[in-house]
PDB file of C-alpha atoms and ligand atoms in Angstrom:
ATOM      1  CA  UNK A 279       0.110   0.241   0.589  1.00 74.00           C
ATOM      2  CA  UNK A 280       1.450   3.073  -0.549  1.00 82.00           C
ATOM      3  CA  UNK A 281       2.449   5.321   2.144  1.00 97.00           C
ATOM      4  CA  UNK A 282       0.849   9.018   2.058  1.00 98.00           C
ATOM      5  CA  UNK A 283       2.132  11.959   2.958  1.00 98.00           C
ATOM      6  CA  UNK A 284       0.638  15.161   4.582  1.00 98.00           C
ATOM      7  CA  UNK A 285       0.925  18.566   3.838  1.00 99.00           C
ATOM      8  CA  UNK A 286      -0.891  21.104   6.132  1.00 99.00           C
ATOM      9  CA  UNK A 287      -1.121  24.889   5.171  1.00 98.00           C
ATOM     10  CA  UNK A 288      -3.085  27.625   7.999  1.00 98.00           C
ATOM     11  CA  UNK A 289      -4.348  30.263   8.061  1.00 98.00           C
ATOM     12  CA  UNK A 290      -3.905  33.388   5.375  1.00 98.00           C
ATOM     13  CA  UNK A 291      -2.875  30.663   2.933  1.00 98.00           C
ATOM     14  CA  UNK A 292      -5.372  30.109   0.958  1.00 98.00           C
ATOM     15  CA  UNK A 293      -4.695  33.657  -0.169  1.00 96.00           C
ATOM     16  CA  UNK A 294      -1.146  33.263  -1.647  1.00 97.00           C
ATOM     17  CA  UNK A 295      -1.702  34.164  -4.832  1.00 95.00           C
ATOM     18  CA  UNK A 296      -3.005  37.585  -3.851  1.00 96.00           C
ATOM     19  CA  UNK A 297      -1.564  38.147  -0.558  1.00 96.00           C
ATOM     20  CA  UNK A 298       1.632  39.948  -0.442  1.00 95.00           C
ATOM     21  CA  UNK A 299       3.645  38.716  -3.201  1.00 95.00           C
ATOM     22  CA  UNK A 300       6.736  40.195  -2.804  1.00 94.00           C
ATOM     23  CA  UNK A 301       6.671  37.985   1.118  1.00 96.00           C
ATOM     24  CA  UNK A 302       5.102  35.084  -0.193  1.00 96.00           C
ATOM     25  CA  UNK A 303       5.812  35.218  -4.371  1.00 93.00           C
ATOM     26  CA  UNK A 304       3.247  35.319  -7.024  1.00 94.00           C
ATOM     27  CA  UNK A 305       1.880  30.710  -7.006  1.00 96.00           C
ATOM     28  CA  UNK A 306      -1.077  30.619  -5.232  1.00 98.00           C
ATOM     29  CA  UNK A 307      -2.090  27.683  -3.223  1.00 98.00           C
ATOM     30  CA  UNK A 308      -3.715  25.411  -5.705  1.00 98.00           C
ATOM     31  CA  UNK A 309      -0.057  25.724  -7.820  1.00 98.00           C
ATOM     32  CA  UNK A 310       2.069  24.789  -4.598  1.00 98.00           C
ATOM     33  CA  UNK A 311      -0.662  21.841  -4.443  1.00 98.00           C
ATOM     34  CA  UNK A 312       0.630  20.733  -8.311  1.00 98.00           C
ATOM     35  CA  UNK A 313       3.752  21.092  -7.349  1.00 98.00           C
ATOM     36  CA  UNK A 314       3.762  19.167  -3.825  1.00 98.00           C
ATOM     37  CA  UNK A 315       1.474  16.513  -6.222  1.00 98.00           C
ATOM     38  CA  UNK A 316       4.245  16.004  -8.863  1.00 98.00           C
ATOM     39  CA  UNK A 317       7.091  15.643  -5.954  1.00 98.00           C
ATOM     40  CA  UNK A 318       5.066  12.648  -3.947  1.00 98.00           C
ATOM     41  CA  UNK A 319       4.614  11.088  -7.026  1.00 98.00           C
ATOM     42  CA  UNK A 320       7.868  11.235  -7.968  1.00 98.00           C
ATOM     43  CA  UNK A 321       8.950  10.685  -4.927  1.00 98.00           C
ATOM     44  CA  UNK A 322       6.770   7.280  -4.423  1.00 97.00           C
ATOM     45  CA  UNK A 323       4.036   8.823  -2.343  1.00 98.00           C
ATOM     46  CA  UNK A 324       0.411   9.749  -1.795  1.00 98.00           C
ATOM     47  CA  UNK A 325      -0.566  13.736  -0.614  1.00 98.00           C
ATOM     48  CA  UNK A 326      -3.269  14.934   0.862  1.00 98.00           C
ATOM     49  CA  UNK A 327      -2.939  18.467   0.874  1.00 98.00           C
ATOM     50  CA  UNK A 328      -4.873  20.367   3.426  1.00 98.00           C
ATOM     51  CA  UNK A 329      -6.032  24.387   4.323  1.00 98.00           C
ATOM     52  CA  UNK A 330      -7.639  25.726   6.864  1.00 98.00           C
ATOM     53  CA  UNK A 331      -7.762  29.068   8.760  1.00 98.00           C
ATOM     54  CA  UNK A 332      -9.332  27.527  12.179  1.00 98.00           C
ATOM     55  CA  UNK A 333      -6.523  26.522  14.483  1.00 98.00           C
ATOM     56  CA  UNK A 334      -8.822  23.008  15.090  1.00 98.00           C
ATOM     57  CA  UNK A 335      -9.052  21.896  11.476  1.00 98.00           C
ATOM     58  CA  UNK A 336      -5.250  21.585  11.779  1.00 99.00           C
ATOM     59  CA  UNK A 337      -4.884  19.919  15.377  1.00 98.00           C
ATOM     60  CA  UNK A 338      -7.693  16.940  14.085  1.00 98.00           C
ATOM     61  CA  UNK A 339      -5.828  16.501  10.306  1.00 98.00           C
ATOM     62  CA  UNK A 340      -2.245  16.530  12.543  1.00 98.00           C
ATOM     63  CA  UNK A 341      -4.208  13.785  14.571  1.00 98.00           C
ATOM     64  CA  UNK A 342      -5.962  11.482  11.628  1.00 98.00           C
ATOM     65  CA  UNK A 343      -1.991  12.030   9.737  1.00 98.00           C
ATOM     66  CA  UNK A 344      -0.510  10.242  12.442  1.00 98.00           C
ATOM     67  CA  UNK A 345      -3.137   7.597  12.512  1.00 97.00           C
ATOM     68  CA  UNK A 346      -3.396   7.088   8.608  1.00 97.00           C
ATOM     69  CA  UNK A 347       0.201   9.028   7.448  1.00 98.00           C
ATOM     70  CA  UNK A 348       3.946   8.464   7.152  1.00 98.00           C
ATOM     71  CA  UNK A 349       4.435  12.342   7.297  1.00 98.00           C
ATOM     72  CA  UNK A 350       3.571  15.987   7.493  1.00 98.00           C
ATOM     73  CA  UNK A 351       4.692  18.985   6.655  1.00 98.00           C
ATOM     74  CA  UNK A 352       2.954  21.755   7.901  1.00 99.00           C
ATOM     75  CA  UNK A 353       2.497  25.657   7.231  1.00 98.00           C
ATOM     76  CA  UNK A 354       0.923  26.739  10.045  1.00 98.00           C
ATOM     77  CA  UNK A 355       0.826  30.543   8.766  1.00 98.00           C
ATOM     78  CA  UNK A 356       0.175  32.669  12.113  1.00 98.00           C
ATOM     79  CA  UNK A 357      -0.169  30.291  14.483  1.00 98.00           C
ATOM     80  CA  UNK A 358       3.709  29.166  14.226  1.00 98.00           C
ATOM     81  CA  UNK A 359       3.628  31.613  16.456  1.00 98.00           C
ATOM     82  CA  UNK A 360       0.873  31.459  18.671  1.00 98.00           C
ATOM     83  CA  UNK A 361      -0.223  27.342  18.957  1.00 98.00           C
ATOM     84  CA  UNK A 362       0.448  25.544  22.295  1.00 98.00           C
ATOM     85  CA  UNK A 363      -2.530  23.193  20.605  1.00 98.00           C
ATOM     86  CA  UNK A 364      -0.376  22.482  17.606  1.00 98.00           C
ATOM     87  CA  UNK A 365       2.593  21.890  19.799  1.00 98.00           C
ATOM     88  CA  UNK A 366       1.065  19.317  22.219  1.00 98.00           C
ATOM     89  CA  UNK A 367      -0.605  17.728  18.421  1.00 98.00           C
ATOM     90  CA  UNK A 368       2.665  17.353  16.925  1.00 98.00           C
ATOM     91  CA  UNK A 369       3.499  15.487  20.319  1.00 98.00           C
ATOM     92  CA  UNK A 370       1.191  13.275  20.472  1.00 98.00           C
ATOM     93  CA  UNK A 371       1.736  11.672  17.394  1.00 98.00           C
ATOM     94  CA  UNK A 372       4.620   9.516  16.132  1.00 97.00           C
ATOM     95  CA  UNK A 373       5.704  10.480  12.480  1.00 98.00           C
ATOM     96  CA  UNK A 374       7.877  12.728  11.685  1.00 98.00           C
ATOM     97  CA  UNK A 375       6.900  16.331  11.062  1.00 98.00           C
ATOM     98  CA  UNK A 376       8.492  19.403   9.141  1.00 98.00           C
ATOM     99  CA  UNK A 377       8.141  22.545   9.686  1.00 98.00           C
ATOM    100  CA  UNK A 378       7.324  24.762   6.943  1.00 98.00           C
ATOM    101  CA  UNK A 379       7.124  28.600   5.704  1.00 98.00           C
ATOM    102  CA  UNK A 380       7.874  30.057   2.035  1.00 98.00           C
ATOM    103  CA  UNK A 381       9.440  33.435   3.297  1.00 98.00           C
ATOM    104  CA  UNK A 382      12.640  33.972   5.507  1.00 98.00           C
ATOM    105  CA  UNK A 383      10.851  34.103   9.411  1.00 98.00           C
ATOM    106  CA  UNK A 384      14.210  35.336  10.671  1.00 98.00           C
ATOM    107  CA  UNK A 385      14.569  37.919   8.255  1.00 97.00           C
ATOM    108  CA  UNK A 386      11.160  39.381   8.875  1.00 97.00           C
ATOM    109  CA  UNK A 387       9.444  40.875  12.444  1.00 96.00           C
ATOM    110  CA  UNK A 388      10.924  39.878  15.732  1.00 97.00           C
ATOM    111  CA  UNK A 389       7.177  38.636  16.803  1.00 95.00           C
ATOM    112  CA  UNK A 390       7.727  36.049  13.553  1.00 97.00           C
ATOM    113  CA  UNK A 391      11.111  34.479  15.218  1.00 98.00           C
ATOM    114  CA  UNK A 392       9.443  32.602  17.478  1.00 97.00           C
ATOM    115  CA  UNK A 393       8.294  29.573  16.772  1.00 98.00           C
ATOM    116  CA  UNK A 394       5.845  27.368  19.247  1.00 98.00           C
ATOM    117  CA  UNK A 395       5.677  24.139  16.943  1.00 98.00           C
ATOM    118  CA  UNK A 396       9.504  24.055  16.603  1.00 98.00           C
ATOM    119  CA  UNK A 397      10.684  22.226  19.229  1.00 98.00           C
ATOM    120  CA  UNK A 398       8.487  19.479  18.325  1.00 98.00           C
ATOM    121  CA  UNK A 399       9.204  19.050  15.177  1.00 98.00           C
ATOM    122  CA  UNK A 400      11.637  17.267  13.537  1.00 98.00           C
ATOM    123  CA  UNK A 401      13.682  20.019  11.467  1.00 98.00           C
ATOM    124  CA  UNK A 402      12.802  23.484  10.637  1.00 98.00           C
ATOM    125  CA  UNK A 403      13.089  24.378   6.319  1.00 98.00           C
ATOM    126  CA  UNK A 404      12.039  28.370   5.527  1.00 98.00           C
ATOM    127  CA  UNK A 405      12.939  31.493   2.964  1.00 98.00           C
ATOM    128  CA  UNK A 406      12.727  29.099  -0.606  1.00 98.00           C
ATOM    129  CA  UNK A 407       9.408  29.598  -1.355  1.00 97.00           C
ATOM    130  CA  UNK A 408       6.923  27.132  -2.651  1.00 98.00           C
ATOM    131  CA  UNK A 409      10.365  25.169  -3.203  1.00 98.00           C
ATOM    132  CA  UNK A 410      10.188  24.609   0.626  1.00 98.00           C
ATOM    133  CA  UNK A 411       7.017  22.749   0.624  1.00 98.00           C
ATOM    134  CA  UNK A 412       9.224  20.807  -2.188  1.00 98.00           C
ATOM    135  CA  UNK A 413      12.589  20.358   0.836  1.00 98.00           C
ATOM    136  CA  UNK A 414      10.816  19.787   3.095  1.00 98.00           C
ATOM    137  CA  UNK A 415       8.654  16.280   1.069  1.00 98.00           C
ATOM    138  CA  UNK A 416      11.959  15.127   0.212  1.00 98.00           C
ATOM    139  CA  UNK A 417      12.910  15.848   3.526  1.00 98.00           C
ATOM    140  CA  UNK A 418      10.298  13.017   5.290  1.00 98.00           C
ATOM    141  CA  UNK A 419      10.985  11.126   2.221  1.00 98.00           C
ATOM    142  CA  UNK A 420      14.655  10.582   2.987  1.00 97.00           C
ATOM    143  CA  UNK A 421      13.684   9.966   6.847  1.00 93.00           C
ATOM    144  CA  UNK A 422      10.385   7.498   6.049  1.00 90.00           C
ATOM    145  CA  UNK A 423      12.340   5.015   3.970  1.00 68.00           C
TER     146      UNK A 423
HETATM  147  C1  DHK B  26       3.095  32.370   7.058  1.00 67.93           C
HETATM  148  C2  DHK B  26       2.562  32.853   7.465  1.00 67.93           C
HETATM  149  O1  DHK B  26       1.094  33.490   7.463  1.00 67.93           O
HETATM  150  C3  DHK B  26       2.632  33.796   8.697  1.00 67.93           C
HETATM  151  O2  DHK B  26       1.958  33.863   9.773  1.00 67.93           O
HETATM  152  C4  DHK B  26       4.420  33.118   9.284  1.00 67.93           C
HETATM  153  C5  DHK B  26       4.687  31.985   7.265  1.00 67.93           C
HETATM  154  C6  DHK B  26       5.276  32.669   7.686  1.00 67.93           C
HETATM  155  C7  DHK B  26       5.374  31.336   5.946  1.00 67.93           C
HETATM  156  O3  DHK B  26       6.254  32.046   4.906  1.00 67.93           O
HETATM  157  O4  DHK B  26       5.042  30.813   4.655  1.00 67.93           O
HETATM  158  O5  DHK B  26       4.630  34.405  10.026  1.00 67.93           O
END
């Protein structure tokens, strides 16, 4: 049976393409999903690609992935910097999780420098635009095989 990688996206990422393109790039979330699907096909994994503006959905999907998935790449958006609930959800599952950001959060406002989820994940990739997702999928494929 094919193993599945989950790509979870948090608040405001549904607005990619229109939202501050100088920071987040011109690609839409659908564009990024297509790139991720091509990469998971190439790597021999299935893909569950989701977005929500609601923290609780992200918590539920982390638990679901922990039961059904092989790994998670998560761009939690602003919840990265605030959410103890996401931190706890990640700690509650056994599959590897990679934190992803399009922008280099460390080169931006100070409130983006701290991540609540970073201490719970395997590693963090930021600053490479849509390629951050591809790098995260490759990291997960390396870890899970
Ligand atoms: C996306 C967001 O929505 C911000 O809240 C984060 C992240 C950075 C990104 O670069 O993908 O601070």
